[in-house]
Tab-separated table of C-alpha atoms in Angstrom:
chain	number	residue	atom	x	y	z
A	1	MET	CA	-37.279	-14.134	13.448
A	2	ASN	CA	-39.337	-13.879	10.288
A	3	ILE	CA	-39.229	-15.283	7.080
A	4	LEU	CA	-36.974	-12.531	5.525
A	5	GLN	CA	-34.423	-13.180	8.428
A	6	MET	CA	-34.669	-16.798	7.897
A	7	SER	CA	-33.972	-16.563	4.447
A	8	GLU	CA	-31.263	-14.787	4.539
A	9	GLN	CA	-29.531	-16.802	6.813
A	10	ILE	CA	-30.310	-20.163	4.802
A	11	GLY	CA	-28.953	-17.786	1.522
A	12	LYS	CA	-25.629	-17.382	3.293
A	13	VAL	CA	-24.810	-21.170	1.942
A	14	ASN	CA	-27.774	-22.282	-0.425
A	15	PRO	CA	-29.119	-20.803	-2.909
A	16	ILE	CA	-32.912	-20.210	-2.595
A	17	VAL	CA	-34.932	-20.552	-5.721
A	18	CYS	CA	-38.614	-19.114	-6.082
A	19	VAL	CA	-42.014	-20.763	-8.162
A	20	PRO	CA	-44.449	-18.622	-8.468
A	21	VAL	CA	-48.052	-19.928	-8.395
A	22	GLY	CA	-51.682	-18.853	-7.820
A	23	ASP	CA	-53.725	-15.847	-10.055
A	24	ASN	CA	-51.999	-13.590	-8.156
A	25	PRO	CA	-48.694	-14.007	-6.678
A	26	ASP	CA	-46.559	-11.619	-4.197
A	27	MET	CA	-43.676	-11.263	-6.790
A	28	CYS	CA	-42.010	-8.746	-4.651
A	29	PHE	CA	-42.322	-10.714	-2.119
A	30	LEU	CA	-40.809	-14.155	-3.699
A	31	GLY	CA	-38.062	-11.476	-4.915
A	32	SER	CA	-37.207	-10.500	-1.485
A	33	VAL	CA	-36.590	-14.157	-0.196
A	34	ALA	CA	-34.605	-15.310	-3.372
A	35	TYR	CA	-32.378	-12.375	-3.749
A	36	SER	CA	-31.525	-12.644	0.039
A	37	SER	CA	-29.400	-15.760	-0.739
A	38	ARG	CA	-26.483	-16.123	-3.187
A	39	CYS	CA	-27.280	-16.702	-6.642
A	40	GLY	CA	-31.227	-17.092	-5.504
A	41	LYS	CA	-33.789	-16.068	-8.787
A	42	ILE	CA	-37.754	-17.126	-9.258
A	43	LEU	CA	-38.208	-19.176	-12.060
A	44	ASP	CA	-41.382	-19.588	-13.901
A	45	ILE	CA	-43.568	-22.700	-13.335
A	46	ASP	CA	-42.924	-23.253	-17.038
A	47	ALA	CA	-39.304	-24.426	-16.022
A	48	ALA	CA	-40.088	-26.009	-13.095
A	49	PRO	CA	-40.172	-29.620	-14.875
A	50	GLN	CA	-36.414	-29.090	-16.089
A	51	PHE	CA	-35.191	-27.534	-12.301
A	52	ALA	CA	-36.528	-31.213	-11.170
A	53	ARG	CA	-33.643	-32.735	-13.084
A	54	HIS	CA	-31.475	-29.707	-10.900
A	55	SER	CA	-30.016	-32.657	-8.722
A	56	ALA	CA	-28.824	-34.951	-11.696
A	57	ASN	CA	-27.577	-32.108	-13.185
A	58	MET	CA	-25.412	-30.885	-10.243
A	59	GLU	CA	-23.821	-33.877	-10.341
A	60	VAL	CA	-23.103	-34.203	-13.871
A	61	ALA	CA	-21.041	-30.667	-12.822
A	62	ALA	CA	-19.329	-31.902	-10.233
A	63	GLU	CA	-17.690	-34.613	-12.101
A	64	ILE	CA	-16.635	-32.456	-15.106
A	65	ILE	CA	-15.670	-29.220	-12.947
A	66	GLY	CA	-12.016	-30.985	-13.439
A	67	SER	CA	-12.486	-30.821	-17.113
A	68	VAL	CA	-13.591	-26.849	-17.781
A	69	SER	CA	-11.190	-24.180	-17.079
A	70	THR	CA	-12.051	-22.141	-14.067
A	71	ARG	CA	-12.492	-19.074	-16.429
A	72	ASN	CA	-13.138	-18.245	-19.991
A	73	TYR	CA	-15.242	-21.291	-20.866
A	74	SER	CA	-18.226	-21.827	-23.189
A	75	VAL	CA	-21.396	-23.757	-23.558
A	76	ASP	CA	-19.587	-25.351	-25.893
A	77	ASP	CA	-16.678	-26.758	-23.660
A	78	VAL	CA	-19.004	-27.818	-21.589
A	79	ARG	CA	-20.841	-29.389	-24.106
A	80	GLU	CA	-17.494	-31.311	-25.112
A	81	ALA	CA	-16.818	-32.178	-21.394
A	82	VAL	CA	-20.280	-33.959	-20.867
A	83	ARG	CA	-20.011	-35.821	-24.096
A	84	SER	CA	-16.399	-37.057	-23.174
A	85	LYS	CA	-18.250	-38.263	-19.750
A	86	ASN	CA	-20.683	-40.297	-22.301
A	87	LYS	CA	-23.585	-39.161	-20.512
A	88	SER	CA	-25.756	-40.092	-23.131
A	89	SER	CA	-28.914	-39.510	-21.353
A	90	THR	CA	-27.711	-35.341	-20.549
A	91	THR	CA	-29.987	-33.174	-22.742
A	92	GLU	CA	-29.397	-29.803	-24.804
A	93	LYS	CA	-31.133	-28.249	-21.580
A	94	ASP	CA	-29.493	-30.072	-19.035
A	95	ILE	CA	-25.706	-28.663	-20.794
A	96	CYS	CA	-27.135	-25.179	-20.394
A	97	ASP	CA	-28.012	-25.919	-16.914
A	98	VAL	CA	-24.796	-27.460	-15.776
A	99	TYR	CA	-22.869	-24.150	-17.395
A	100	GLU	CA	-24.700	-22.281	-15.156
A	101	ILE	CA	-23.797	-24.242	-12.514
A	102	LEU	CA	-20.387	-23.679	-12.852
A	103	THR	CA	-20.733	-20.372	-13.529
A	104	ASN	CA	-21.965	-19.920	-10.182
A	105	ARG	CA	-19.980	-22.349	-8.288
A	106	GLN	CA	-19.171	-19.884	-5.954
A	107	ALA	CA	-22.718	-19.969	-4.562
A	108	TYR	CA	-22.038	-23.631	-3.358
A	109	GLY	CA	-19.270	-23.480	-1.677
A	110	ASN	CA	-17.641	-22.203	1.330
A	111	ASP	CA	-16.621	-18.855	-0.587
A	112	ASN	CA	-17.978	-16.072	1.955
A	113	TYR	CA	-14.333	-14.931	3.702
A	114	PRO	CA	-13.604	-11.666	3.425
A	115	LYS	CA	-12.307	-10.392	-0.063
A	116	VAL	CA	-10.866	-6.741	0.719
A	117	ASP	CA	-8.921	-4.927	-1.160
A	118	GLY	CA	-6.203	-5.056	1.866
A	119	VAL	CA	-3.690	-7.222	1.435
A	120	GLU	CA	-3.738	-8.968	5.041
A	121	ASN	CA	-6.860	-9.572	6.532
A	122	ASP	CA	-8.972	-12.270	8.891
A	123	LEU	CA	-8.346	-14.434	6.180
A	124	HIS	CA	-4.526	-14.094	5.503
A	125	TRP	CA	-3.190	-13.835	8.985
A	126	GLU	CA	-0.278	-16.281	9.466
A	127	GLY	CA	-0.199	-16.333	13.176
A	128	ASP	CA	0.102	-20.323	13.903
A	129	PRO	CA	3.751	-21.329	12.968
A	130	ASN	CA	2.078	-25.357	12.868
A	131	LEU	CA	0.181	-24.101	9.843
A	132	PRO	CA	1.049	-24.632	6.190
A	133	PRO	CA	1.522	-20.755	4.975
A	134	ILE	CA	-0.677	-18.798	2.339
A	135	GLY	CA	-0.013	-20.563	-1.211
A	136	THR	CA	1.263	-23.987	0.046
A	137	ARG	CA	0.041	-26.806	-2.311
A	138	VAL	CA	-2.343	-29.638	-0.691
A	139	ARG	CA	-4.518	-32.443	-1.777
A	140	ARG	CA	-6.937	-34.758	0.389
A	141	GLY	CA	-5.884	-35.763	3.195
A	142	GLN	CA	-5.999	-39.630	5.276
A	143	ILE	CA	-9.512	-38.565	6.914
A	144	TRP	CA	-12.120	-37.297	4.200
A	145	PRO	CA	-15.376	-37.363	4.659
A	146	PHE	CA	-16.248	-34.871	2.220
A	147	THR	CA	-17.230	-37.207	-1.138
A	148	ASN	CA	-16.168	-35.236	-4.319
A	149	GLN	CA	-15.537	-31.529	-2.570
A	150	ASP	CA	-11.929	-32.008	-4.430
A	151	SER	CA	-13.043	-33.111	-7.229
A	152	GLY	CA	-9.699	-35.264	-7.411
A	153	MET	CA	-7.768	-32.283	-7.688
A	154	PRO	CA	-4.956	-30.304	-5.582
A	155	GLY	CA	-5.725	-27.186	-4.174
A	156	THR	CA	-3.568	-24.070	-2.395
A	157	VAL	CA	-3.702	-22.767	1.117
A	158	ILE	CA	-5.681	-19.241	0.701
A	159	GLY	CA	-6.037	-18.477	4.752
A	160	TYR	CA	-7.007	-19.767	7.990
A	161	ARG	CA	-9.955	-20.216	10.575
A	162	ASP	CA	-9.938	-20.099	14.431
A	163	ASP	CA	-12.126	-23.245	14.904
A	164	HIS	CA	-11.863	-27.323	13.929
A	165	PHE	CA	-11.679	-26.261	10.726
A	166	ASN	CA	-8.454	-24.196	10.813
A	167	LEU	CA	-7.096	-24.128	7.025
A	168	ILE	CA	-9.071	-22.625	4.119
A	169	VAL	CA	-8.431	-24.526	0.953
A	170	GLU	CA	-9.128	-22.898	-2.694
A	171	TRP	CA	-8.987	-26.216	-4.887
A	172	ASP	CA	-7.959	-26.109	-8.725
A	173	THR	CA	-11.916	-25.607	-9.510
A	174	SER	CA	-11.741	-22.628	-7.787
A	175	MET	CA	-13.990	-23.971	-5.104
A	176	VAL	CA	-13.295	-22.980	-1.587
A	177	PHE	CA	-13.904	-24.946	1.828
A	178	PRO	CA	-12.622	-25.125	5.612
A	179	TYR	CA	-10.942	-28.827	6.479
A	180	HIS	CA	-9.057	-29.428	9.968
A	181	PHE	CA	-5.294	-29.887	9.413
A	182	ASP	CA	-3.183	-31.036	12.725
A	183	LYS	CA	-0.982	-28.780	14.323
A	184	ASN	CA	0.793	-31.560	16.332
A	185	GLY	CA	2.145	-32.949	13.236
A	186	GLU	CA	0.097	-36.125	13.995
A	187	HIS	CA	-1.278	-36.008	9.803
A	188	GLN	CA	-2.796	-38.799	10.318
A	189	ARG	CA	-5.733	-37.246	11.906
A	190	SER	CA	-5.888	-33.712	9.273
A	191	ASN	CA	-8.297	-33.727	6.501
A	192	VAL	CA	-5.659	-32.407	3.459
A	193	GLU	CA	-1.757	-32.874	3.327
A	194	VAL	CA	1.104	-30.652	2.043
A	195	CYS	CA	2.370	-32.064	-1.581
A	196	ASP	CA	4.130	-30.604	-4.379
A	197	VAL	CA	1.889	-31.119	-7.467
A	198	PRO	CA	1.795	-27.895	-9.457
A	199	ARG	CA	-1.244	-25.621	-10.521
A	200	VAL	CA	-1.736	-26.389	-14.078
A	201	LEU	CA	-3.490	-24.058	-16.217
A	202	LYS	CA	-6.206	-24.558	-18.554
A	203	THR	CA	-7.390	-21.540	-20.357
A	204	GLU	CA	-6.521	-19.356	-17.662
A	205	LYS	CA	-4.334	-16.302	-17.686
A	206	ILE	CA	-3.332	-16.832	-14.368
A	207	ALA	CA	-4.661	-19.112	-11.343
A	208	VAL	CA	-4.254	-18.952	-7.788
A	209	GLY	CA	-1.573	-21.312	-7.147
A	210	CYS	CA	0.536	-20.542	-9.838
A	211	LEU	CA	4.267	-19.709	-9.562
A	212	VAL	CA	5.949	-15.872	-10.250
A	213	LYS	CA	9.106	-14.376	-10.044
A	214	ARG	CA	9.906	-10.495	-10.710
A	215	GLY	CA	8.496	-9.447	-13.944
A	216	PRO	CA	9.987	-6.874	-16.952
A	217	ASP	CA	7.993	-3.897	-14.820
A	218	TRP	CA	9.121	-4.558	-11.349
A	219	LYS	CA	9.930	-1.596	-8.991
A	220	TRP	CA	9.731	-3.269	-5.446
A	221	PHE	CA	13.330	-3.283	-4.518
A	222	ASP	CA	14.246	-7.041	-2.907
A	223	GLN	CA	10.509	-7.093	-2.016
A	224	ASP	CA	10.309	-10.977	-3.228
A	225	GLY	CA	13.610	-11.731	-1.439
A	226	GLY	CA	16.048	-11.407	-4.219
A	227	LYS	CA	15.669	-11.378	-8.130
A	228	ASP	CA	14.486	-14.684	-9.367
A	229	ASN	CA	12.826	-15.189	-6.026
A	230	ILE	CA	9.637	-17.418	-6.945
A	231	GLY	CA	6.216	-17.130	-5.089
A	232	THR	CA	2.714	-18.484	-5.394
A	233	VAL	CA	-0.502	-16.797	-6.024
A	234	TYR	CA	-3.503	-17.200	-3.731
A	235	ARG	CA	-5.890	-14.626	-5.025
A	236	VAL	CA	-6.429	-13.485	-8.279
A	237	LYS	CA	-8.805	-9.889	-8.701
A	238	GLY	CA	-10.323	-9.208	-12.105
A	239	SER	CA	-7.687	-10.289	-14.532
A	240	ASN	CA	-5.114	-8.392	-14.123
A	241	ILE	CA	-4.270	-8.004	-10.281
A	242	VAL	CA	-2.655	-10.825	-8.281
A	243	TYR	CA	-1.619	-11.788	-4.710
A	244	VAL	CA	1.297	-12.933	-3.708
A	245	ARG	CA	2.876	-15.036	-0.939
A	246	TRP	CA	6.548	-15.122	-1.387
A	247	THR	CA	8.425	-17.588	0.340
A	248	ASN	CA	10.256	-15.146	2.852
A	249	GLY	CA	6.556	-14.315	4.371
A	250	ILE	CA	6.058	-11.395	2.733
A	251	LYS	CA	2.810	-10.912	0.819
A	252	SER	CA	1.775	-7.952	-1.597
A	253	ASN	CA	-0.625	-7.385	-4.534
A	254	TYR	CA	1.199	-6.837	-8.327
A	255	ARG	CA	-0.185	-6.185	-11.366
A	256	PHE	CA	-0.536	-8.822	-14.208
A	257	GLY	CA	-1.389	-7.460	-17.586
A	258	TYR	CA	-2.842	-3.827	-16.157
A	259	ASP	CA	-2.182	-1.001	-18.246
A	260	GLY	CA	-0.070	-3.619	-20.200
A	261	THR	CA	2.546	-4.470	-17.354
A	262	TYR	CA	3.795	-6.875	-15.164
A	263	ASP	CA	5.176	-6.495	-12.457
A	264	VAL	CA	5.185	-10.578	-12.251
A	265	ILE	CA	5.085	-12.953	-14.387
A	266	LEU	CA	4.303	-17.030	-14.980
A	267	CYS	CA	6.749	-19.507	-14.304
A	268	ASP	CA	7.016	-23.133	-15.417
A	269	PRO	CA	6.275	-25.533	-12.738
A	270	PHE	CA	7.822	-28.346	-14.900
A	271	ASP	CA	11.085	-26.244	-15.519
A	272	GLU	CA	13.963	-27.957	-13.489
A	273	THR	CA	14.964	-24.233	-12.973
A	274	VAL	CA	12.584	-23.623	-11.520
A	275	LYS	CA	12.610	-26.915	-9.382
A	276	ARG	CA	15.878	-26.195	-8.463
A	277	THR	CA	15.051	-22.354	-7.256
A	278	LEU	CA	12.200	-23.301	-5.303
A	279	GLY	CA	14.097	-26.037	-3.160
A	280	ASN	CA	16.550	-23.701	-2.519
A	281	GLN	CA	14.411	-21.084	-1.573
A	282	GLN	CA	11.656	-23.225	0.287
A	283	HIS	CA	12.076	-23.919	4.219
A	284	VAL	CA	10.568	-25.649	6.976
A	285	TRP	CA	7.352	-24.212	8.282
A	286	ARG	CA	7.167	-26.009	11.278
A	287	LEU	CA	10.203	-24.111	13.178
A	288	ASP	CA	10.474	-23.923	17.024
A	289	ASP	CA	12.548	-21.395	18.800
A	290	SER	CA	14.975	-24.247	19.804
A	291	GLN	CA	16.031	-25.624	16.067
A	292	LYS	CA	17.009	-21.525	15.222
A	293	VAL	CA	20.549	-19.995	16.423
A	294	VAL	CA	21.252	-17.032	17.222
A	295	LEU	CA	23.740	-14.200	15.124
A	296	LYS	CA	25.885	-12.364	16.355
A	297	ASN	CA	23.777	-9.507	15.821
A	298	GLY	CA	21.032	-10.658	17.931
A	299	SER	CA	19.127	-11.562	14.809
A	300	LYS	CA	17.571	-15.455	14.618
A	301	CYS	CA	18.059	-17.990	11.598
A	302	ASN	CA	17.139	-21.177	10.818
A	303	GLU	CA	19.613	-24.480	10.691
A	304	ASN	CA	19.836	-23.436	6.699
A	305	GLY	CA	21.467	-19.761	7.854
A	306	ARG	CA	18.685	-17.983	6.367
A	307	ASN	CA	17.444	-14.717	8.615
A	308	THR	CA	14.194	-15.048	10.392
A	309	LYS	CA	13.782	-11.507	11.121
A	310	THR	CA	13.781	-9.512	8.221
A	311	ASN	CA	10.334	-11.704	6.866
A	312	VAL	CA	8.130	-8.594	7.299
A	313	THR	CA	4.900	-8.677	5.755
A	314	LYS	CA	4.026	-5.603	3.875
A	315	THR	CA	0.618	-4.412	3.711
A	316	VAL	CA	-0.301	-1.831	1.342
A	317	ARG	CA	-3.326	-0.066	0.637
A	318	ASP	CA	-4.622	-0.863	-2.859
A	319	ARG	CA	-4.576	2.323	-5.233
A	320	GLN	CA	-7.988	2.483	-6.862
A	321	THR	CA	-7.826	2.931	-11.188
A	322	ASN	CA	-10.859	2.006	-13.251
A	323	ASN	CA	-11.870	0.084	-10.156
A	324	GLU	CA	-8.758	-2.246	-10.085
A	325	SER	CA	-6.151	-2.487	-7.111
A	326	VAL	CA	-2.598	-1.534	-8.100
A	327	PRO	CA	0.507	-1.200	-6.134
A	328	ASP	CA	2.009	1.869	-4.958
A	329	SER	CA	5.409	2.133	-4.949
A	330	GLN	CA	4.994	5.235	-2.442
A	331	GLU	CA	3.382	3.585	-0.391
A	332	LYS	CA	5.662	0.853	0.200
A	333	ASN	CA	8.788	2.959	-0.163
A	334	LYS	CA	7.402	5.247	2.991
A	335	PHE	CA	7.092	2.277	4.444
A	336	LEU	CA	10.296	0.660	4.119
A	337	ASP	CA	11.646	3.939	5.258
A	338	LYS	CA	9.315	3.882	8.598
A	339	LEU	CA	10.490	0.255	9.226
A	340	GLY	CA	14.265	0.953	8.808
A	341	GLU	CA	14.333	4.476	10.721
A	342	ASN	CA	11.056	4.407	12.906
A	343	THR	CA	9.982	7.848	12.558
A	344	SER	CA	7.241	9.833	14.056
A	345	THR	CA	6.187	11.630	10.946
A	346	ASN	CA	2.154	11.675	10.635
A	347	GLN	CA	1.971	10.462	6.850
A	348	ASN	CA	-1.573	10.186	5.945
A	349	THR	CA	-0.222	7.314	2.730
A	350	GLY	CA	-2.115	3.996	3.577
A	351	ASP	CA	-2.398	1.489	6.398
A	352	VAL	CA	0.871	0.439	7.282
A	353	SER	CA	1.884	4.201	7.671
A	354	LYS	CA	-1.109	4.683	9.462
A	355	GLU	CA	-0.354	1.719	11.566
A	356	LEU	CA	3.137	2.761	12.412
A	357	ASP	CA	2.758	6.459	13.263
A	358	ASN	CA	3.989	7.436	16.226
A	359	SER	CA	2.677	10.874	17.113
A	360	ASN	CA	-0.164	12.229	19.295
A	361	SER	CA	-0.187	10.174	22.516
A	362	SER	CA	-3.114	9.444	23.996
A	363	ASP	CA	-3.676	8.571	28.129
A	364	ASP	CA	-3.839	5.221	29.882
A	365	LEU	CA	-0.932	3.921	27.315
A	366	SER	CA	0.777	1.687	30.967
A	367	SER	CA	-2.008	-0.293	30.388
A	368	TRP	CA	-0.759	-2.068	27.391
A	369	GLU	CA	1.123	-4.967	28.440
A	370	TRP	CA	2.490	-8.473	26.632
A	371	LYS	CA	2.861	-12.033	28.245
A	372	ASP	CA	6.860	-13.251	27.538
A	373	LYS	CA	7.087	-17.101	27.594
A	374	GLU	CA	8.012	-17.359	30.850
A	375	GLY	CA	4.199	-15.621	31.592
A	376	ASN	CA	5.307	-12.028	32.635
A	377	TRP	CA	3.733	-9.332	31.852
A	378	VAL	CA	5.393	-6.629	30.112
A	379	SER	CA	4.891	-3.226	29.362
A	380	PHE	CA	5.053	-2.169	25.723
A	381	PRO	CA	7.453	0.666	24.645
A	382	TYR	CA	6.174	3.696	25.388
A	383	SER	CA	6.048	4.347	21.346
A	384	GLU	CA	3.935	1.339	20.533
A	385	LYS	CA	1.589	2.149	23.287
A	386	VAL	CA	0.549	5.192	21.447
A	387	LYS	CA	0.221	2.995	18.391
A	388	ILE	CA	-1.492	0.997	20.255
A	389	GLN	CA	-3.809	3.394	22.054
A	390	LYS	CA	-4.487	5.001	18.666
A	391	ALA	CA	-5.791	1.828	17.020
A	392	TYR	CA	-7.613	1.130	19.740
A	393	GLU	CA	-9.497	4.372	19.782
A	394	LYS	CA	-10.368	4.002	16.236
A	395	ASN	CA	-11.161	0.572	16.296
A	396	ILE	CA	-11.629	-1.682	19.411
A	397	LYS	CA	-11.012	-4.730	16.814
A	398	GLY	CA	-8.217	-3.715	14.393
A	399	THR	CA	-4.926	-3.662	14.050
A	400	VAL	CA	-1.522	-2.080	14.456
A	401	LEU	CA	2.092	-2.841	13.386
A	402	VAL	CA	4.623	-2.593	16.769
A	403	ARG	CA	8.219	-3.314	16.949
A	404	ILE	CA	9.905	-4.609	20.308
A	405	ASN	CA	13.063	-5.124	19.742
A	406	GLU	CA	14.782	-5.828	16.896
A	407	ASP	CA	11.535	-7.911	15.975
A	408	ILE	CA	8.137	-6.325	14.094
A	409	TYR	CA	4.433	-7.942	15.127
A	410	ARG	CA	1.088	-7.150	14.040
A	411	VAL	CA	-1.240	-6.495	17.637
A	412	VAL	CA	-4.686	-7.957	16.712
A	413	LEU	CA	-7.043	-6.209	18.972
A	414	SER	CA	-9.428	-8.235	18.421
A	415	LYS	CA	-8.146	-11.522	19.730
A	416	MET	CA	-5.721	-9.701	22.036
A	417	ILE	CA	-3.072	-11.488	21.025
A	418	GLN	CA	0.239	-10.368	18.789
A	419	ILE	CA	2.341	-11.851	16.447
A	420	ASN	CA	5.171	-12.107	15.360
A	421	ILE	CA	5.741	-11.655	11.577
A	422	SER	CA	8.673	-13.184	10.989
A	423	SER	CA	8.218	-16.340	13.294
A	424	ARG	CA	4.284	-16.172	13.008
A	425	GLU	CA	4.531	-16.676	16.867
A	426	SER	CA	1.792	-15.624	18.898
A	427	GLN	CA	1.610	-14.003	22.240
A	428	GLU	CA	-0.881	-12.674	24.591
A	429	ILE	CA	-1.717	-8.869	25.066
A	430	ARG	CA	-3.891	-6.777	27.692
A	431	HIS	CA	-5.431	-3.465	28.211
A	432	LEU	CA	-5.213	-2.644	32.008
A	433	SER	CA	-8.321	-0.269	32.884
């Protein structure tokens, strides 16, 4: 491994600052090393004495980060926050450094997860019913060895990982880190615990963790579960596109000020009506089959009578307009038609339409099977084998939606599992060759 490869690996986690010295420093090489890292830079030797205070200024930034808005703040805001902490030894240059640290705060967190334009990717898949859903509010738990990573504030679940640190949390400071959440219900072993502390905005227009409901420009039918239902923002793109998870399990992106339009609007988390609505629509996320009852139509619902079969996550392709993503009503409508009719028309209208495409069968279809609860391997229906095989031939690590009886599953080829979109339970699949 050469120096540039090493610097690139180190730079994934830590910024690299290079100080050129000598009569003829290799600025090209130093630039390659510095800029291979997140927020790396080349520092003039005259600025080195001030940079020696970087560690102390990092501590100041960590102390005031919760007092400063995550967006649209100025050096004056930082100066006021520093003075409120009685940091008399902090100089004006220190304040500018603290401002720079806060501006580049993502460089000091673990925010190296994919933020592709798709509504759902590896980060956002909800495959384990024993983990809190996307959008759940959390705070530090009983086992907390991470000093002040949370700045003493609550956060929002925004994704998952497959290792010990299985829950990805974005704190209200916008810092992102992974934590362990015990899936067996022994919360004294978890780094974080579920809470009901709402997201409170400072100068932000909207932020992760905010509650929203359909707005004046809503045209997505009952994707939100019905009028006045409430969802949680789990990602903000730019200043006018938000990604929302509704309590029925559906996730999608919406306009929040794009071209002056609002698919969703903010809810006041302290409003009694909002609290009551949110309480009525929330349901237990830790729910196994023994706690469900079967209705006459064969679908399952929980003890409160909510149907779990219809909670389908609609993944739509973002329509690029002026480099911003806007939900496309035609694509969503076609997706709804696909689910209702299970047609076989090949329409190039977005990721989900492609996933549900049912035409052009491939060879070796009988080799796709899934494992039921009794441990028996069951062959997929012919139409679903076609979809899986086509997705496999296109990308062996891709995903595809399939239907088994009345349930919709997401097949994850990279992990060889299928996830029930309603219950979020996962099952093994295999491809026999």
